[in-house]
Short mmCIF file of C-alpha atoms in Angstrom, two decimals:
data_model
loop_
_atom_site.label_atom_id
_atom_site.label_comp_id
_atom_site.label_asym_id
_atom_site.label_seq_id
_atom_site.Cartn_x
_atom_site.Cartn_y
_atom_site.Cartn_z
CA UNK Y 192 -2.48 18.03 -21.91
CA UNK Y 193 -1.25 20.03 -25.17
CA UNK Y 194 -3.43 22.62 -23.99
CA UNK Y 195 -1.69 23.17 -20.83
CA UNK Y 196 -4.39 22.03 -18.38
CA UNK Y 197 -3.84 19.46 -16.50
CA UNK Y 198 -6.12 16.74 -16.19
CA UNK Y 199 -8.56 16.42 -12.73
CA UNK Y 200 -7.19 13.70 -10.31
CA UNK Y 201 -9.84 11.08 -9.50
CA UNK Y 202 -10.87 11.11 -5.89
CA UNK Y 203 -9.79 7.75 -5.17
CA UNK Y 204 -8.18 6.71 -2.27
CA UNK Y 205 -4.58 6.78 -1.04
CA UNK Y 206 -4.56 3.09 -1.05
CA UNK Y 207 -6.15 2.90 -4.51
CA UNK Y 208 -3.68 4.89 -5.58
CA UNK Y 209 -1.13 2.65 -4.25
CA UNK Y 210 -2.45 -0.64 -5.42
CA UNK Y 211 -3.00 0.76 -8.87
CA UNK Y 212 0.97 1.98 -8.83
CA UNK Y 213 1.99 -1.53 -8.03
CA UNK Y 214 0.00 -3.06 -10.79
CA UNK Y 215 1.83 -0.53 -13.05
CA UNK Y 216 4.87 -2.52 -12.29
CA UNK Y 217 3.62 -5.62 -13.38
CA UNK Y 218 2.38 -7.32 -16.64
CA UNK Y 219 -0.25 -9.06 -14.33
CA UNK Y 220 -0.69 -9.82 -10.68
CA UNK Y 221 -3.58 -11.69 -8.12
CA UNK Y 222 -4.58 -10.16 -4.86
CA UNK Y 223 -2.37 -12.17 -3.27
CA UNK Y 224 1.07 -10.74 -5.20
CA UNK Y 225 -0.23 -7.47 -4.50
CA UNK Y 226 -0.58 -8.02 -0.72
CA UNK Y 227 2.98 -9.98 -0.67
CA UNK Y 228 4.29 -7.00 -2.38
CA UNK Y 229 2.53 -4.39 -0.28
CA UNK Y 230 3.75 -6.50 2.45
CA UNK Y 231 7.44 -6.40 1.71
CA UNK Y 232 7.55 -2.78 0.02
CA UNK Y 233 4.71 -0.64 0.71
CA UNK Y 234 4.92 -1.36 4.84
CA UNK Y 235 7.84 0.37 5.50
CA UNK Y 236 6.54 4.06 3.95
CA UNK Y 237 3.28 4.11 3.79
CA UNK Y 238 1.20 1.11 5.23
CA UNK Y 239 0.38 -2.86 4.08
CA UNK Y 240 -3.67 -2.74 3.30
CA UNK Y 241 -5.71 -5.85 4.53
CA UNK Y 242 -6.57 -8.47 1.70
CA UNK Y 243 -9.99 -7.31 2.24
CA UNK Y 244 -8.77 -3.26 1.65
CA UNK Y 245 -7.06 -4.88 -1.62
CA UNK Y 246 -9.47 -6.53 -3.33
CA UNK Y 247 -12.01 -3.62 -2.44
CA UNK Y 248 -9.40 -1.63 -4.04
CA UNK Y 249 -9.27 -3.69 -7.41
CA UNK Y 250 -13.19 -3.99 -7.53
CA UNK Y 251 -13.20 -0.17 -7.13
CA UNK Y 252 -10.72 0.32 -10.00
CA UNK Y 253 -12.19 -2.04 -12.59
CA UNK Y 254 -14.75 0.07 -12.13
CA UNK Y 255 -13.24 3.30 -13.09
CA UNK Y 256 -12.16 1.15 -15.82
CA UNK Y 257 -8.13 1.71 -14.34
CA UNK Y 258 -7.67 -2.11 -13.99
CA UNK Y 259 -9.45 -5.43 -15.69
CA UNK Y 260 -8.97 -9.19 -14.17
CA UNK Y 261 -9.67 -12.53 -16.01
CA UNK Y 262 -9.92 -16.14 -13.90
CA UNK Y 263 -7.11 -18.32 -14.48
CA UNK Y 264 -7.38 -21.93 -13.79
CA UNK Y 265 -4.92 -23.21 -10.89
CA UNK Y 266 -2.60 -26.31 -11.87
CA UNK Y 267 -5.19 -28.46 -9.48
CA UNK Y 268 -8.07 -27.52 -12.39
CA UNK Y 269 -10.27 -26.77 -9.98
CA UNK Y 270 -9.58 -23.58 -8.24
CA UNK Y 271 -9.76 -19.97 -10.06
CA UNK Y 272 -7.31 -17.60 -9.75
CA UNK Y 273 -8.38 -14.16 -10.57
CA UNK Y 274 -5.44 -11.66 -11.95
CA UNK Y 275 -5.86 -7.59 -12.34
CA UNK Y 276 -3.70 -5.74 -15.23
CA UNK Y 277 -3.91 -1.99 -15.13
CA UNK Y 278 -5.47 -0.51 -18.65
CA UNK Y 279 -3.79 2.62 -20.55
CA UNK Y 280 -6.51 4.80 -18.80
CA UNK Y 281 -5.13 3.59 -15.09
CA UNK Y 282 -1.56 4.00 -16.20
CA UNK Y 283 -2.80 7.59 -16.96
CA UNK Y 284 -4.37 8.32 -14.42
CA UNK Y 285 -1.92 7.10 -11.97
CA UNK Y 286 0.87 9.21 -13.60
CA UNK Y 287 -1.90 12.03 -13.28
CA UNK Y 288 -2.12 11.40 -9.68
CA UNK Y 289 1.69 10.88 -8.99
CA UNK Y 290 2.42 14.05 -10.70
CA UNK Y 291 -0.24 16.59 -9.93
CA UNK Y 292 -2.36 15.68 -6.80
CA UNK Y 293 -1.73 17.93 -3.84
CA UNK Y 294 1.21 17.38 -1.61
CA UNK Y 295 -0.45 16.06 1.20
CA UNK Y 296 0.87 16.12 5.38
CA UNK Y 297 2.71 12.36 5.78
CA UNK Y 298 0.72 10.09 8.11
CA UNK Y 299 3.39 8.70 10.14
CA UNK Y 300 1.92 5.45 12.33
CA UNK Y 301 4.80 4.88 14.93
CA UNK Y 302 3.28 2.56 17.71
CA UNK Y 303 6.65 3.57 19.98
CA UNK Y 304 6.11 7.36 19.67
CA UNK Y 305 3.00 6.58 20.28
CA UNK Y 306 4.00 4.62 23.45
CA UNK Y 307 6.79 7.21 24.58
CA UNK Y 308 3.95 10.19 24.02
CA UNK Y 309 1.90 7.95 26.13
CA UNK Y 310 5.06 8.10 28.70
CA UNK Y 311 3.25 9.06 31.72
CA UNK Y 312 0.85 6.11 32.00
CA UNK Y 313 4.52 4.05 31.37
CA UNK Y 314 7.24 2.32 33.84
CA UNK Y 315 10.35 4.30 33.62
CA UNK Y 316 12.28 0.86 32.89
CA UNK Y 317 9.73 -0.42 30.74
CA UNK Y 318 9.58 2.48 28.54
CA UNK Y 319 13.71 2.57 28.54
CA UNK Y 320 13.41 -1.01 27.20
CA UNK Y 321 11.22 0.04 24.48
CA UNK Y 322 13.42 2.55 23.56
CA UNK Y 323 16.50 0.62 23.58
CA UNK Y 324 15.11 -2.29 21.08
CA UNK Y 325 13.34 0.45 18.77
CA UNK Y 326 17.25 1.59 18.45
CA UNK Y 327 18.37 -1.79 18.04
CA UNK Y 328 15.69 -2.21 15.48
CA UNK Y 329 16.61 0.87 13.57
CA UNK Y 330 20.02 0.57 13.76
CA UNK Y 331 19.62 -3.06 12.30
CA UNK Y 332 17.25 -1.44 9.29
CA UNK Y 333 19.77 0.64 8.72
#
Protein backbone atom coordinates (compact mmCIF):
# COMPACT_ATOMS: atom_id res chain seq x y z
CA UNK A 1 0.00 0.00 0.00
CA UNK A 2 3.17 2.44 -0.41
CA UNK A 3 1.67 3.30 -3.55
CA UNK A 4 -1.42 4.65 -2.14
CA UNK A 5 -3.93 2.12 -3.49
CA UNK A 6 -5.57 0.25 -1.43
CA UNK A 7 -5.81 -3.28 -1.76
CA UNK A 8 -9.38 -5.03 -3.27
CA UNK A 9 -11.50 -6.57 -0.40
CA UNK A 10 -12.27 -10.25 -1.04
CA UNK A 11 -15.92 -10.90 -1.57
CA UNK A 12 -16.32 -13.09 1.27
CA UNK A 13 -19.04 -13.12 3.43
CA UNK A 14 -20.06 -11.06 6.47
CA UNK A 15 -19.77 -14.09 8.55
CA UNK A 16 -16.40 -15.04 7.04
CA UNK A 17 -15.34 -11.98 7.85
CA UNK A 18 -16.35 -12.42 11.34
CA UNK A 19 -15.02 -15.85 11.99
CA UNK A 20 -11.72 -14.90 10.44
CA UNK A 21 -11.61 -11.65 13.03
CA UNK A 22 -12.09 -13.99 15.90
CA UNK A 23 -9.35 -16.31 14.87
CA UNK A 24 -7.18 -13.12 14.76
CA UNK A 25 -7.61 -13.06 18.44
CA UNK A 26 -6.36 -16.29 19.05
CA UNK A 27 -3.06 -18.30 18.69
CA UNK A 28 -5.39 -21.29 17.71
CA UNK A 29 -8.99 -22.28 18.11
CA UNK A 30 -11.57 -25.52 17.01
CA UNK A 31 -14.99 -24.92 15.63
CA UNK A 32 -16.29 -25.37 18.72
CA UNK A 33 -14.27 -22.19 20.57
CA UNK A 34 -15.29 -20.26 17.73
CA UNK A 35 -19.03 -21.01 18.10
CA UNK A 36 -18.73 -20.61 22.13
CA UNK A 37 -17.17 -17.37 21.38
CA UNK A 38 -19.56 -16.27 18.65
CA UNK A 39 -22.05 -17.40 21.09
CA UNK A 40 -21.10 -15.21 24.01
CA UNK A 41 -19.68 -12.11 21.91
CA UNK A 42 -20.70 -11.98 18.43
CA UNK A 43 -24.74 -12.57 19.38
CA UNK A 44 -25.36 -9.51 20.88
CA UNK A 45 -24.17 -7.16 17.60
CA UNK A 46 -24.21 -8.96 14.88
CA UNK A 47 -25.53 -12.65 14.97
CA UNK A 48 -24.15 -16.35 16.42
CA UNK A 49 -23.61 -18.52 12.95
CA UNK A 50 -24.72 -22.26 13.13
CA UNK A 51 -21.76 -24.83 13.64
CA UNK A 52 -22.58 -25.83 10.22
CA UNK A 53 -22.23 -21.78 8.90
CA UNK A 54 -18.76 -22.06 10.92
CA UNK A 55 -17.07 -24.73 9.71
CA UNK A 56 -18.32 -23.80 6.07
CA UNK A 57 -16.72 -20.63 6.95
CA UNK A 58 -13.21 -22.16 7.91
CA UNK A 59 -13.29 -24.62 4.84
CA UNK A 60 -13.98 -21.48 2.72
CA UNK A 61 -11.02 -19.60 4.23
CA UNK A 62 -8.35 -22.30 4.10
CA UNK A 63 -9.12 -22.03 0.86
CA UNK A 64 -8.31 -18.48 0.21
CA UNK A 65 -5.37 -19.57 2.05
CA UNK A 66 -6.64 -16.87 5.19
CA UNK A 67 -6.68 -19.77 7.74
CA UNK A 68 -4.84 -23.45 7.99
CA UNK A 69 -6.05 -26.34 10.63
CA UNK A 70 -4.01 -29.42 11.76
CA UNK A 71 -5.86 -32.61 13.77
CA UNK A 72 -4.95 -32.79 17.25
CA UNK A 73 -5.38 -35.95 19.12
CA UNK A 74 -8.03 -35.69 22.12
CA UNK A 75 -6.68 -36.91 25.68
CA UNK A 76 -9.06 -40.22 24.97
CA UNK A 77 -6.40 -40.98 21.82
CA UNK A 78 -8.99 -41.68 19.80
CA UNK A 79 -10.92 -38.71 18.73
CA UNK A 80 -9.38 -35.78 16.40
CA UNK A 81 -9.73 -32.45 17.11
CA UNK A 82 -9.23 -30.20 14.23
CA UNK A 83 -7.87 -26.44 15.11
CA UNK A 84 -7.81 -23.31 12.46
CA UNK A 85 -4.95 -20.48 12.93
CA UNK A 86 -5.34 -17.51 10.67
CA UNK A 87 -2.03 -17.07 8.23
CA UNK A 88 -0.28 -13.48 7.68
CA UNK A 89 -2.34 -13.28 4.38
CA UNK A 90 -5.86 -13.59 6.53
CA UNK A 91 -4.58 -11.21 9.14
CA UNK A 92 -4.17 -8.93 6.04
CA UNK A 93 -6.84 -9.29 4.57
CA UNK A 94 -9.04 -8.98 7.49
CA UNK A 95 -7.41 -5.62 8.45
CA UNK A 96 -8.11 -4.87 4.62
CA UNK A 97 -11.66 -5.61 5.12
CA UNK A 98 -12.08 -3.91 8.61
CA UNK A 99 -10.57 -0.83 7.27
CA UNK A 100 -11.69 -0.26 3.73
CA UNK A 101 -14.86 -2.30 2.78
CA UNK A 102 -17.93 -0.18 2.31
CA UNK A 103 -19.94 0.97 5.24
CA UNK A 104 -22.74 -1.13 4.87
CA UNK A 105 -26.83 -0.46 6.30
CA UNK A 106 -26.83 -2.54 9.96
CA UNK A 107 -29.10 -5.60 9.80
CA UNK A 108 -30.86 -5.29 12.96
CA UNK A 109 -32.88 -8.87 13.78
CA UNK A 110 -35.26 -7.78 16.70
CA UNK A 111 -37.94 -10.63 17.01
CA UNK A 112 -40.08 -7.96 19.42
CA UNK A 113 -40.08 -5.13 16.82
CA UNK A 114 -40.82 -7.55 14.75
CA UNK A 115 -43.77 -8.69 16.97
CA UNK A 116 -44.93 -5.01 17.91
CA UNK A 117 -44.76 -4.15 13.85
CA UNK A 118 -46.81 -7.21 13.61
CA UNK A 119 -49.20 -5.37 16.36
CA UNK A 120 -52.38 -5.69 14.60
CA UNK A 121 -52.57 -9.49 14.31
CA UNK A 122 -51.58 -9.10 18.42
CA UNK A 123 -53.75 -9.05 21.86
CA UNK A 124 -53.50 -5.66 23.28
CA UNK A 125 -52.40 -7.37 26.74
CA UNK A 126 -50.32 -9.82 25.17
CA UNK A 127 -48.35 -7.45 23.21
CA UNK A 128 -48.11 -5.04 26.56
CA UNK A 129 -46.53 -8.12 28.20
CA UNK A 130 -44.03 -8.41 25.57
CA UNK A 131 -43.17 -5.07 25.89
CA UNK A 132 -42.86 -4.93 29.51
CA UNK A 133 -40.24 -8.04 29.77
CA UNK A 134 -38.25 -6.72 26.56
CA UNK A 135 -37.79 -3.55 29.11
CA UNK A 136 -37.06 -5.70 31.89
CA UNK A 137 -34.64 -7.48 29.69
CA UNK A 138 -32.92 -4.38 28.55
CA UNK A 139 -32.88 -2.70 31.54
CA UNK A 140 -31.18 -5.88 33.11
CA UNK A 141 -28.45 -5.80 29.98
CA UNK A 142 -27.89 -2.64 30.83
Amino acid sequence: MTDGVTPAVPDLPTTAWAVLGMLSHAEELSGYDLKKWADWSLQFFYWSPSFSQIYAELKRLEKHGYATSRTVVQEDGVRGKRMYAITPEGRAAAANWVNHAPVEAPVLKHSVMLRAWLGNLAEPDRMREILTEHISYAERMR
